[in-house]
Every structure is written in C-alpha cells, then in structure tokens.
Coordinates of N, CA and C in Angstrom, one line a residue:
L1036 N 0.9 -1.2 0.2 CA 0.0 0.2 -0.2 C 0.9 1.3 -0.1
R1037 N 1.7 1.2 -0.9 CA 2.8 2.6 -1.3 C 1.9 3.7 -1.5
I1038 N 2.3 5.0 -1.0 CA 1.6 6.2 -1.5 C 2.5 7.0 -2.8
Y1039 N 3.6 6.6 -2.6 CA 4.6 7.4 -3.4 C 5.7 5.9 -3.8
P1040 N 5.5 6.5 -5.7 CA 6.3 4.9 -6.4 C 7.7 5.1 -5.6
R1041 N 8.1 4.1 -5.9 CA 9.8 4.1 -5.7 C 10.7 4.0 -6.8
R1042 N 11.7 4.4 -6.7 CA 12.8 4.4 -7.8 C 14.3 3.6 -7.2
T1043 N 14.7 3.0 -8.1 CA 15.9 2.0 -7.6 C 17.0 3.2 -7.5
S1044 N 17.9 2.5 -6.6 CA 19.2 3.5 -6.5 C 20.3 2.8 -6.0
R1045 N 21.3 3.2 -5.8 CA 22.6 2.7 -5.4 C 23.7 3.7 -4.9
K1046 N 22.8 4.6 -4.2 CA 23.3 6.0 -3.7 C 23.8 5.4 -2.1
P1047 N 24.9 5.9 -1.8 CA 25.3 5.6 -0.3 C 24.5 6.1 0.7
A1048 N 24.3 5.5 1.8 CA 23.4 5.8 2.9 C 24.4 6.2 4.0
Y1049 N 24.0 7.4 4.8 CA 25.0 7.7 6.0 C 23.8 7.9 7.1
F1050 N 24.0 7.0 8.3 CA 22.7 7.4 9.1 C 23.5 7.2 10.7
S1051 N 22.4 7.5 11.6 CA 23.0 7.8 12.8 C 22.1 7.1 13.9
F1052 N 22.2 6.2 14.9 CA 21.2 5.6 15.8 C 21.9 5.9 17.0
E1053 N 21.3 6.3 18.0 CA 21.9 6.3 19.5 C 23.4 7.0 19.6
N1054 N 23.6 7.8 19.1 CA 25.1 8.2 18.5 C 26.0 7.6 18.4
K1055 N 25.6 6.8 17.5 CA 26.6 5.8 16.5 C 26.3 6.2 15.4
Y1056 N 27.5 6.1 14.2 CA 27.2 6.3 12.9 C 27.2 4.9 11.9
Y1057 N 26.7 5.0 10.9 CA 26.7 3.9 10.0 C 26.5 4.2 8.5
Q1058 N 27.0 3.1 7.7 CA 27.1 3.4 6.5 C 26.1 2.4 5.5
G1059 N 25.5 2.5 4.8 CA 24.7 1.4 3.7 C 24.5 1.9 2.4
V1060 N 24.0 1.4 1.7 CA 23.3 1.5 0.2 C 21.8 1.7 0.1
I1061 N 21.6 2.8 -0.5 CA 20.3 3.1 -0.3 C 19.8 2.5 -2.0
K1062 N 18.7 1.2 -1.9 CA 18.5 0.4 -2.6 C 17.3 1.1 -3.5
N1063 N 16.5 1.5 -3.0 CA 15.3 1.8 -3.6 C 14.7 3.4 -2.4
I1064 N 14.0 4.3 -3.4 CA 13.7 5.5 -2.6 C 12.6 6.2 -3.2
S1065 N 11.6 6.4 -2.3 CA 10.4 7.4 -2.7 C 10.5 8.8 -1.5
R1066 N 9.5 9.1 -2.0 CA 9.1 10.8 -1.2 C 9.1 10.3 0.4
G1067 N 8.4 9.0 0.5 CA 8.0 8.6 1.8 C 8.6 7.9 2.4
G1068 N 9.8 7.0 2.1 CA 10.7 6.0 2.5 C 11.6 5.7 1.6
A1069 N 12.4 4.8 2.4 CA 13.4 4.0 1.4 C 14.1 2.8 1.9
F1070 N 14.7 1.8 1.3 CA 15.3 1.1 1.6 C 16.4 0.7 1.8
I1071 N 17.2 0.5 3.0 CA 18.8 0.8 2.8 C 19.7 -0.9 3.1
E1072 N 20.3 -1.0 2.1 CA 21.2 -2.5 2.3 C 22.2 -2.3 3.4
S1073 N 22.5 -2.9 4.4 CA 23.2 -2.6 5.6 C 23.3 -3.8 6.0
E1074 N 24.5 -4.1 6.8 CA 24.8 -5.2 7.3 C 24.3 -4.9 9.2
V1075 N 24.0 -4.0 9.4 CA 23.6 -3.6 10.8 C 21.9 -3.7 10.9
K1076 N 21.9 -4.4 12.1 CA 20.5 -5.0 12.4 C 19.7 -3.9 13.2
F1077 N 18.3 -3.2 12.8 CA 17.4 -2.4 13.7 C 16.2 -3.2 13.8
S1078 N 15.5 -2.7 14.8 CA 14.0 -3.1 15.3 C 13.3 -2.5 14.6
Y1079 N 12.0 -3.0 14.3 CA 10.9 -2.1 14.0 C 10.5 -1.2 15.4
G1080 N 10.6 0.3 14.6 CA 10.2 1.3 15.5 C 11.4 2.2 15.7
D1081 N 12.8 1.6 15.6 CA 13.8 2.4 16.0 C 13.8 3.8 15.1
K1082 N 14.4 4.7 15.7 CA 14.5 6.1 15.1 C 15.7 6.3 14.6
L1083 N 16.3 6.9 13.4 CA 17.2 7.1 12.7 C 17.3 8.2 12.0
K1084 N 18.3 9.0 12.1 CA 19.0 10.0 11.3 C 19.6 9.7 10.2
L1085 N 19.2 10.1 8.9 CA 19.3 9.9 7.7 C 19.6 10.9 7.0
V1086 N 20.9 10.7 6.2 CA 21.4 11.6 5.2 C 21.4 11.1 3.6
V1087 N 20.2 11.8 3.1 CA 20.0 11.4 1.7 C 20.9 12.4 0.9
R1088 N 21.4 12.0 -0.1 CA 22.2 12.9 -1.0 C 21.5 13.1 -2.6
G1089 N 21.7 14.0 -3.1 CA 21.2 14.2 -4.3 C 22.2 14.8 -5.2
V1090 N 22.0 15.2 -6.3 CA 23.2 15.8 -7.2 C 23.8 17.0 -6.6
R1091 N 22.9 18.2 -6.2 CA 23.8 19.2 -5.5 C 23.3 19.3 -4.4
K1092 N 22.4 18.8 -3.6 CA 21.8 19.2 -2.4 C 21.9 17.8 -1.5
Y1093 N 21.6 18.0 -0.2 CA 21.3 16.9 0.8 C 20.5 17.2 1.4
A1094 N 19.9 16.1 1.9 CA 18.4 16.2 3.4 C 19.0 15.2 4.4
L1095 N 19.1 15.9 6.0 CA 18.8 15.4 6.7 C 17.4 15.2 7.2
L1096 N 17.0 13.9 7.2 CA 15.8 13.2 7.6 C 15.8 12.4 9.2
K1097 N 14.9 12.6 9.8 CA 14.4 11.7 10.9 C 13.5 10.7 10.0
S1098 N 13.9 9.7 10.6 CA 13.1 8.4 9.9 C 13.1 7.4 10.7
E1099 N 12.4 6.3 10.7 CA 11.9 5.0 11.6 C 11.6 3.7 10.7
V1100 N 12.1 2.8 11.5 CA 12.3 1.7 11.0 C 11.0 0.8 10.9
I1101 N 10.6 0.4 9.4 CA 9.0 -0.2 9.3 C 9.3 -1.4 8.9
H1102 N 10.3 -1.9 8.4 CA 10.4 -3.4 8.3 C 12.1 -3.6 8.2
F1103 N 12.4 -4.7 8.2 CA 13.6 -5.4 8.2 C 13.7 -6.7 7.3
N1104 N 14.7 -7.1 6.9 CA 15.3 -8.6 6.5 C 16.9 -8.8 6.7
L1105 N 17.3 -9.9 6.2 CA 18.7 -10.1 6.2 C 19.4 -9.4 5.3
S1106 N 18.9 -8.4 4.3 CA 19.7 -7.7 3.7 C 19.7 -6.4 4.0
G1107 N 18.8 -5.6 4.9 CA 18.6 -4.6 5.1 C 17.7 -4.1 6.0
F1108 N 17.2 -2.6 5.9 CA 15.5 -2.4 6.4 C 15.2 -1.3 5.8
G1109 N 13.8 -1.5 6.1 CA 12.9 -0.3 5.4 C 12.8 1.1 6.3
V1110 N 12.7 2.3 6.0 CA 12.3 3.6 6.7 C 11.3 4.3 6.2
K1111 N 10.7 4.8 7.1 CA 9.4 5.8 6.7 C 10.1 7.1 7.1
F1112 N 10.0 8.1 6.3 CA 10.7 9.6 6.4 C 9.4 10.2 7.6
K1113 N 9.9 10.7 8.5 CA 8.9 11.4 9.6 C 9.0 13.0 9.2
S1114 N 10.3 13.5 9.2 CA 10.5 15.0 9.1 C 11.6 15.3 8.6
L1115 N 11.6 16.5 8.0 CA 13.2 17.2 7.3 C 13.7 17.7 8.6
L1116 N 15.0 17.5 8.9 CA 15.6 18.3 10.2 C 16.5 19.3 9.0
K1117 N 17.0 19.0 8.2 CA 17.9 20.1 7.3 C 18.2 19.9 5.8
A1118 N 18.1 21.0 4.9 CA 18.4 20.6 3.5 C 19.5 21.8 3.3
D1119 N 20.5 21.7 2.8 CA 21.3 22.4 2.2 C 22.3 22.1 0.8
K1120 N 23.1 22.5 0.2 CA 23.7 22.3 -0.9 C 24.8 21.4 -0.1
L1121 N 25.6 20.6 -1.4 CA 26.6 19.8 -1.2 C 27.8 20.8 -1.0
P1122 N 28.8 20.5 -0.3 CA 30.1 21.4 -0.8 C 30.8 21.0 -1.7
V1123 N 31.4 21.9 -2.1 CA 32.4 21.4 -3.5 C 33.5 21.7 -3.5
T1124 N 34.5 20.6 -3.8 CA 35.9 20.8 -3.4 C 36.6 21.5 -4.4
P1125 N 37.9 21.7 -4.4 CA 38.4 22.5 -5.6 C 38.8 21.5 -6.8
K1126 N 39.2 20.4 -6.5 CA 39.5 19.2 -7.2 C 38.9 18.5 -7.9
S1127 N 37.5 18.3 -7.3 CA 36.5 17.3 -7.7 C 35.3 17.9 -7.0
S1128 N 34.3 17.5 -7.6 CA 32.9 17.5 -7.1 C 32.5 16.4 -6.0
I1129 N 31.6 16.7 -5.3 CA 31.2 15.7 -4.3 C 29.5 14.9 -5.1
Q1130 N 29.8 13.5 -5.4 CA 28.6 12.9 -5.7 C 27.9 12.0 -5.0

C-alpha cells in the first residue's frame, strides 16, 4: 500500500542511531521512505537520522524503521531536519 512510487538507487546512505554512525546503500527510495542495504540490524520502530544525497543538495531526515530482513531495513521518513547544498572541493565535486 505505497503512497509514493519507489525508484531504484545505488546511493551511499549515512545514518545515525543512539549516537553511533553507520553506512549502507539506498536500494530504493520514494518521497515517503527508503530501503537501505546494510549489515547493521535494527528493530521495528527504531528512530534514525538519515542523510540522503542528491546531485547538488542533501537532506537530513528523521526516519523510523518499519521493516527489516537479512539484507537491510526499510524506513519511513518522518520529518526534514535540514536541507542544504553539498560543498564542492576544488579538485572534484562530491557525488
């Protein structure tokens, strides 16, 4: 019962939980949530802060784990904490 269509992705995911930081890969994403491939195990209802990077911007989102399996976990986006432009380094741009 998805409200928003999902798009496949291979973007890196950076997230925090209880003052610890983790990394994974966003496998699919929509306006309402995402599935993140990761070896880190979470439980239903865990609250995460997730960084989603775009081409020129990033968003820091509050999210909640709504399902999980052996390859990762799905989150529902709860609120936008911050959105800003990505910094550009002199030698290369961040992607």
